[in-house]
PDB file of C-alpha atoms in Angstrom:
ATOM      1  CA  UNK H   3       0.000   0.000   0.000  1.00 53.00           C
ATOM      2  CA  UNK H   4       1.613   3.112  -0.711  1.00 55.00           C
ATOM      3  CA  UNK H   5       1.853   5.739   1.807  1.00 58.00           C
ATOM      4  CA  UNK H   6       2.652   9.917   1.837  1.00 59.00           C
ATOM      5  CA  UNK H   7       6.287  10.264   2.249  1.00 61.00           C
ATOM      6  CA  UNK H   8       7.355  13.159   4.306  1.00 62.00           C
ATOM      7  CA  UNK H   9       7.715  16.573   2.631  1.00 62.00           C
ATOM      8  CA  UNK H  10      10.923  17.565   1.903  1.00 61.00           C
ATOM      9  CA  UNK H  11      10.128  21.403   1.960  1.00 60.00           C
ATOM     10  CA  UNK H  12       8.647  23.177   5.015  1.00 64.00           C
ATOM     11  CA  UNK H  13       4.921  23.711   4.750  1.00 64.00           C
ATOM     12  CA  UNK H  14       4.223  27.222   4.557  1.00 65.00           C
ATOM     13  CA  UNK H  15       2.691  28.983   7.588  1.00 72.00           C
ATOM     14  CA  UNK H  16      -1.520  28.713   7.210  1.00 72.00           C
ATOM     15  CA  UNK H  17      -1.928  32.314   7.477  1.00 87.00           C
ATOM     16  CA  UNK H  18       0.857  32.878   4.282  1.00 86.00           C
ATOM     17  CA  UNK H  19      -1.517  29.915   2.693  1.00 86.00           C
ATOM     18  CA  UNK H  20      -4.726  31.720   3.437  1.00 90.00           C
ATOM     19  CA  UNK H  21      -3.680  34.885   1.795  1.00 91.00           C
ATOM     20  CA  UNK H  22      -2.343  33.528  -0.888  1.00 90.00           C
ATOM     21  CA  UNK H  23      -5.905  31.607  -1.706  1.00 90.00           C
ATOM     22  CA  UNK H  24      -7.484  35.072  -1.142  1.00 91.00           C
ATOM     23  CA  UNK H  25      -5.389  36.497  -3.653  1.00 91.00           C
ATOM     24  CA  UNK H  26      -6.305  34.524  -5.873  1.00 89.00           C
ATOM     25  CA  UNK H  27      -9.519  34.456  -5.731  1.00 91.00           C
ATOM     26  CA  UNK H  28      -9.145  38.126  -5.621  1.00 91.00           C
ATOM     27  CA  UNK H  29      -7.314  38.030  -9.306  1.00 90.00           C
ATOM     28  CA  UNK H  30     -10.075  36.179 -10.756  1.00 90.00           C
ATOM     29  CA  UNK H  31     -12.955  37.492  -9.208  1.00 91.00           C
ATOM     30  CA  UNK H  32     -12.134  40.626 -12.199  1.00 88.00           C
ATOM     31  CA  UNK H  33     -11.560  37.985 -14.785  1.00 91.00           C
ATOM     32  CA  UNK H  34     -13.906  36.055 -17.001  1.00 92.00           C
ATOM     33  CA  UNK H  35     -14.904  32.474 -15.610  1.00 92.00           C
ATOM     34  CA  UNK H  36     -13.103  30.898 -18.884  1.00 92.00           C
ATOM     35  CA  UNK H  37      -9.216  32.378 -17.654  1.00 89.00           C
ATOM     36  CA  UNK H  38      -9.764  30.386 -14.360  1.00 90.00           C
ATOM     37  CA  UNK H  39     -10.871  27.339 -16.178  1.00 92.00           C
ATOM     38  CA  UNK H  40      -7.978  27.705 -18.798  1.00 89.00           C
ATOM     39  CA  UNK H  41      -5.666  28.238 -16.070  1.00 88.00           C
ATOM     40  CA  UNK H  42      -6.762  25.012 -13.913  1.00 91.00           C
ATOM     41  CA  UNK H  43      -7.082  23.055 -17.177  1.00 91.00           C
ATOM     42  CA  UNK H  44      -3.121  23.866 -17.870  1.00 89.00           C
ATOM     43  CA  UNK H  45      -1.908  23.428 -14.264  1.00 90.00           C
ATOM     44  CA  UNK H  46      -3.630  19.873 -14.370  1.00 93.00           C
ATOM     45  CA  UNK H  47      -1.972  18.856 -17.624  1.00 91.00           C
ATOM     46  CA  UNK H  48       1.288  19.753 -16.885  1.00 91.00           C
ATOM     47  CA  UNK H  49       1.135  18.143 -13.483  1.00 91.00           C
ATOM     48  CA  UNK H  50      -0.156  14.932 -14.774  1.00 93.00           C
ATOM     49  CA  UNK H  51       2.721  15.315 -17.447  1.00 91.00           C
ATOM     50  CA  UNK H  52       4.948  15.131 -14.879  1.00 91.00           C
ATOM     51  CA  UNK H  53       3.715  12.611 -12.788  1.00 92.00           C
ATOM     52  CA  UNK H  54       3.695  10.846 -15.650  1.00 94.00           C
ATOM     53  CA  UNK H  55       7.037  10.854 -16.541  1.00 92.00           C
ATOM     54  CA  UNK H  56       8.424  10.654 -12.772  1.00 92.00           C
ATOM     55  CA  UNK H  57       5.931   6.763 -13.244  1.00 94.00           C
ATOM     56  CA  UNK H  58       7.540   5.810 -16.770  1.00 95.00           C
ATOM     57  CA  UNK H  59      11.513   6.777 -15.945  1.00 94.00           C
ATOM     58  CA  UNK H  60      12.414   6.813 -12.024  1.00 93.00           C
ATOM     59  CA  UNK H  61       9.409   5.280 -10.647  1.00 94.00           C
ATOM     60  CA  UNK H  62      10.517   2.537 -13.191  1.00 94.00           C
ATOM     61  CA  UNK H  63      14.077   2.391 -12.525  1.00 94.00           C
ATOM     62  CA  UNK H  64      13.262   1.819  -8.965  1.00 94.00           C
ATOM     63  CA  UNK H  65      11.146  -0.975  -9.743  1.00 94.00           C
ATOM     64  CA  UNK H  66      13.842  -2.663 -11.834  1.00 95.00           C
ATOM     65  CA  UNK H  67      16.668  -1.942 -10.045  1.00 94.00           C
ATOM     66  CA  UNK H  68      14.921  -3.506  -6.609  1.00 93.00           C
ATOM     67  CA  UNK H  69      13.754  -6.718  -8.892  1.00 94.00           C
ATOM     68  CA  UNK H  70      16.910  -7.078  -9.724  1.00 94.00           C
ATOM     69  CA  UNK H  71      18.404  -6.334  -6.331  1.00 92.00           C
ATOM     70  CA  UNK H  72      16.272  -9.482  -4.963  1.00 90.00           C
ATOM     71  CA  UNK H  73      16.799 -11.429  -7.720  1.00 91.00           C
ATOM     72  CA  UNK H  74      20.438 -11.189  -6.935  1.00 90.00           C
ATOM     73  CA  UNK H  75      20.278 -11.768  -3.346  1.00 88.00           C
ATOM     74  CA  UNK H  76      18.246 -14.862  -3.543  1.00 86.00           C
ATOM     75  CA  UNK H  77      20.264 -16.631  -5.834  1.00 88.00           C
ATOM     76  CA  UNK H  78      22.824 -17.005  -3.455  1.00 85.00           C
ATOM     77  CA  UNK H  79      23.166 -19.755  -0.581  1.00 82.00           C
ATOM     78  CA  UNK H  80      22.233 -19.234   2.848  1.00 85.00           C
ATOM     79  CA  UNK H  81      20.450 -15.753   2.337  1.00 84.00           C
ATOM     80  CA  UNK H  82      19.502 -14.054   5.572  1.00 88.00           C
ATOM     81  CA  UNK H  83      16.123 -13.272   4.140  1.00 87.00           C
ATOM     82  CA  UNK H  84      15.145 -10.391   6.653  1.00 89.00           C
ATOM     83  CA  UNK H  85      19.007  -8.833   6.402  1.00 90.00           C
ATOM     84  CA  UNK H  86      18.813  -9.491   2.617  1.00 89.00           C
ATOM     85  CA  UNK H  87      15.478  -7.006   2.960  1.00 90.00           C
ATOM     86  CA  UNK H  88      16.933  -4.423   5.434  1.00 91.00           C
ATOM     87  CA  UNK H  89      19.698  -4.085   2.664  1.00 91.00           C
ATOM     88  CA  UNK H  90      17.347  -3.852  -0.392  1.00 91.00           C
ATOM     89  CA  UNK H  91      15.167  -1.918   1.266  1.00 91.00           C
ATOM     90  CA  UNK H  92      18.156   0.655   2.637  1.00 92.00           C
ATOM     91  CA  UNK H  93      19.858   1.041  -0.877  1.00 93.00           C
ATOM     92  CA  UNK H  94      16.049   1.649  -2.387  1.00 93.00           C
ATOM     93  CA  UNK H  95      15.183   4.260   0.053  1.00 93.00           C
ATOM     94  CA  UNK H  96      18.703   6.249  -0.616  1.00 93.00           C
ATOM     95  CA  UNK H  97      17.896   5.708  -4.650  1.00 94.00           C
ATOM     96  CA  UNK H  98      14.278   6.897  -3.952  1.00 93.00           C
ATOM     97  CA  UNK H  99      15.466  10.235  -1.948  1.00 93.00           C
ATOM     98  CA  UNK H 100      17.463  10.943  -5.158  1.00 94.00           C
ATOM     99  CA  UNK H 101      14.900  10.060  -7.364  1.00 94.00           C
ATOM    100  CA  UNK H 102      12.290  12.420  -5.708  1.00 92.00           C
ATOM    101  CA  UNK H 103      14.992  15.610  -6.234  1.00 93.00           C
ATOM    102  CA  UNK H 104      15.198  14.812 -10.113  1.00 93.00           C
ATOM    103  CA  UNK H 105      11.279  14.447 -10.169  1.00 92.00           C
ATOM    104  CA  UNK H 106      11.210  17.726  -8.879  1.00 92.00           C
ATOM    105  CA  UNK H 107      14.180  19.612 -10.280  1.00 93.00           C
ATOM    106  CA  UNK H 108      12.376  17.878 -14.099  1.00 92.00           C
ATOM    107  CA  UNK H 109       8.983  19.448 -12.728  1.00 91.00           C
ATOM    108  CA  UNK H 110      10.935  22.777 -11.881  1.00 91.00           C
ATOM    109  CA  UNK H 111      11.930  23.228 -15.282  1.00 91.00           C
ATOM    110  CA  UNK H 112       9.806  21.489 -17.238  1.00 89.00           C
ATOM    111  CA  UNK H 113       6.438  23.500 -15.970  1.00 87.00           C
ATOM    112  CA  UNK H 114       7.592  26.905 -16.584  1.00 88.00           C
ATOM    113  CA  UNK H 115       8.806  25.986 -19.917  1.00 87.00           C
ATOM    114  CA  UNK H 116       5.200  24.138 -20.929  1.00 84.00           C
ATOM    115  CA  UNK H 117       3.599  27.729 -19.676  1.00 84.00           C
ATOM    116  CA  UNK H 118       6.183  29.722 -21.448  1.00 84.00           C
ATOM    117  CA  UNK H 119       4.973  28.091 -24.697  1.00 82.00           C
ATOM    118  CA  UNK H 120       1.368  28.779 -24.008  1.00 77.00           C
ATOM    119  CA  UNK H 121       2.630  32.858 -23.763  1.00 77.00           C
ATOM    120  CA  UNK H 122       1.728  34.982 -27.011  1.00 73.00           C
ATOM    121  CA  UNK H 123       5.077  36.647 -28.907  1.00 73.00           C
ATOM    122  CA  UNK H 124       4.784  39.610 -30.188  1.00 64.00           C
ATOM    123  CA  UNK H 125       7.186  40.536 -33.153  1.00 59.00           C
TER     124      UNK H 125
END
């Protein structure tokens, strides 16, 4: 079952959070209902681009790299099964803390380039 891992930046303070909603809903409160839509619409698509891409590469490379880790292990004699899984599970946690700062270092640069694209040039 998977479970929430634990945030790797500090939370920001609820008041900060509550302001920020009300500016928001301040800035399109004076726009038509179609910019808000537009603007959720493009916030969900680039997120989901990005989850799916963290899925398909590291996600992925976790999964194969732990198979094989196991695989590995078990083919040897006289495995200590739970000190095998203390090991896998050890090197996979390291690998996933790295994996989680290229997921978001990719999202970091990847979103604002997907909005950039969206932006009109003039000439």
């Amino acid at each position: 079952t998977p479970t929430a891992a634990d945030p790797l930046m500090p939370m920001p303070p609820v008041s900060q959070q509550k302001l920020q909603v009300e500016l928001e809903q301040a800035f399109f409160h004076n726009q038509p209902p179609s910019l808000r839509r537009t603007v959720e619409f493009v916030a969900e698509r680039i997120g989901s681009n990005c989850v799916k891409h963290i899925k398909a590469t590291l996600v992925a490379e976790l999964v194969k790299q732990g198979e094989s880790m196991l695989e590995a292990a078990l083919a040897e004699n006289d495995v200590n099964i739970p000190k095998m899984l203390d090991s896998v599970y050890t090197k996979l946690c390291e690998d996933g803390r790295v994996a989680v700062l290229r997921g978001q270092e990719f999202c970091s640069s990847k979103g604002p380039e997907a909005v950039r694209v969206l932006f009109w040039k003039q000439n």
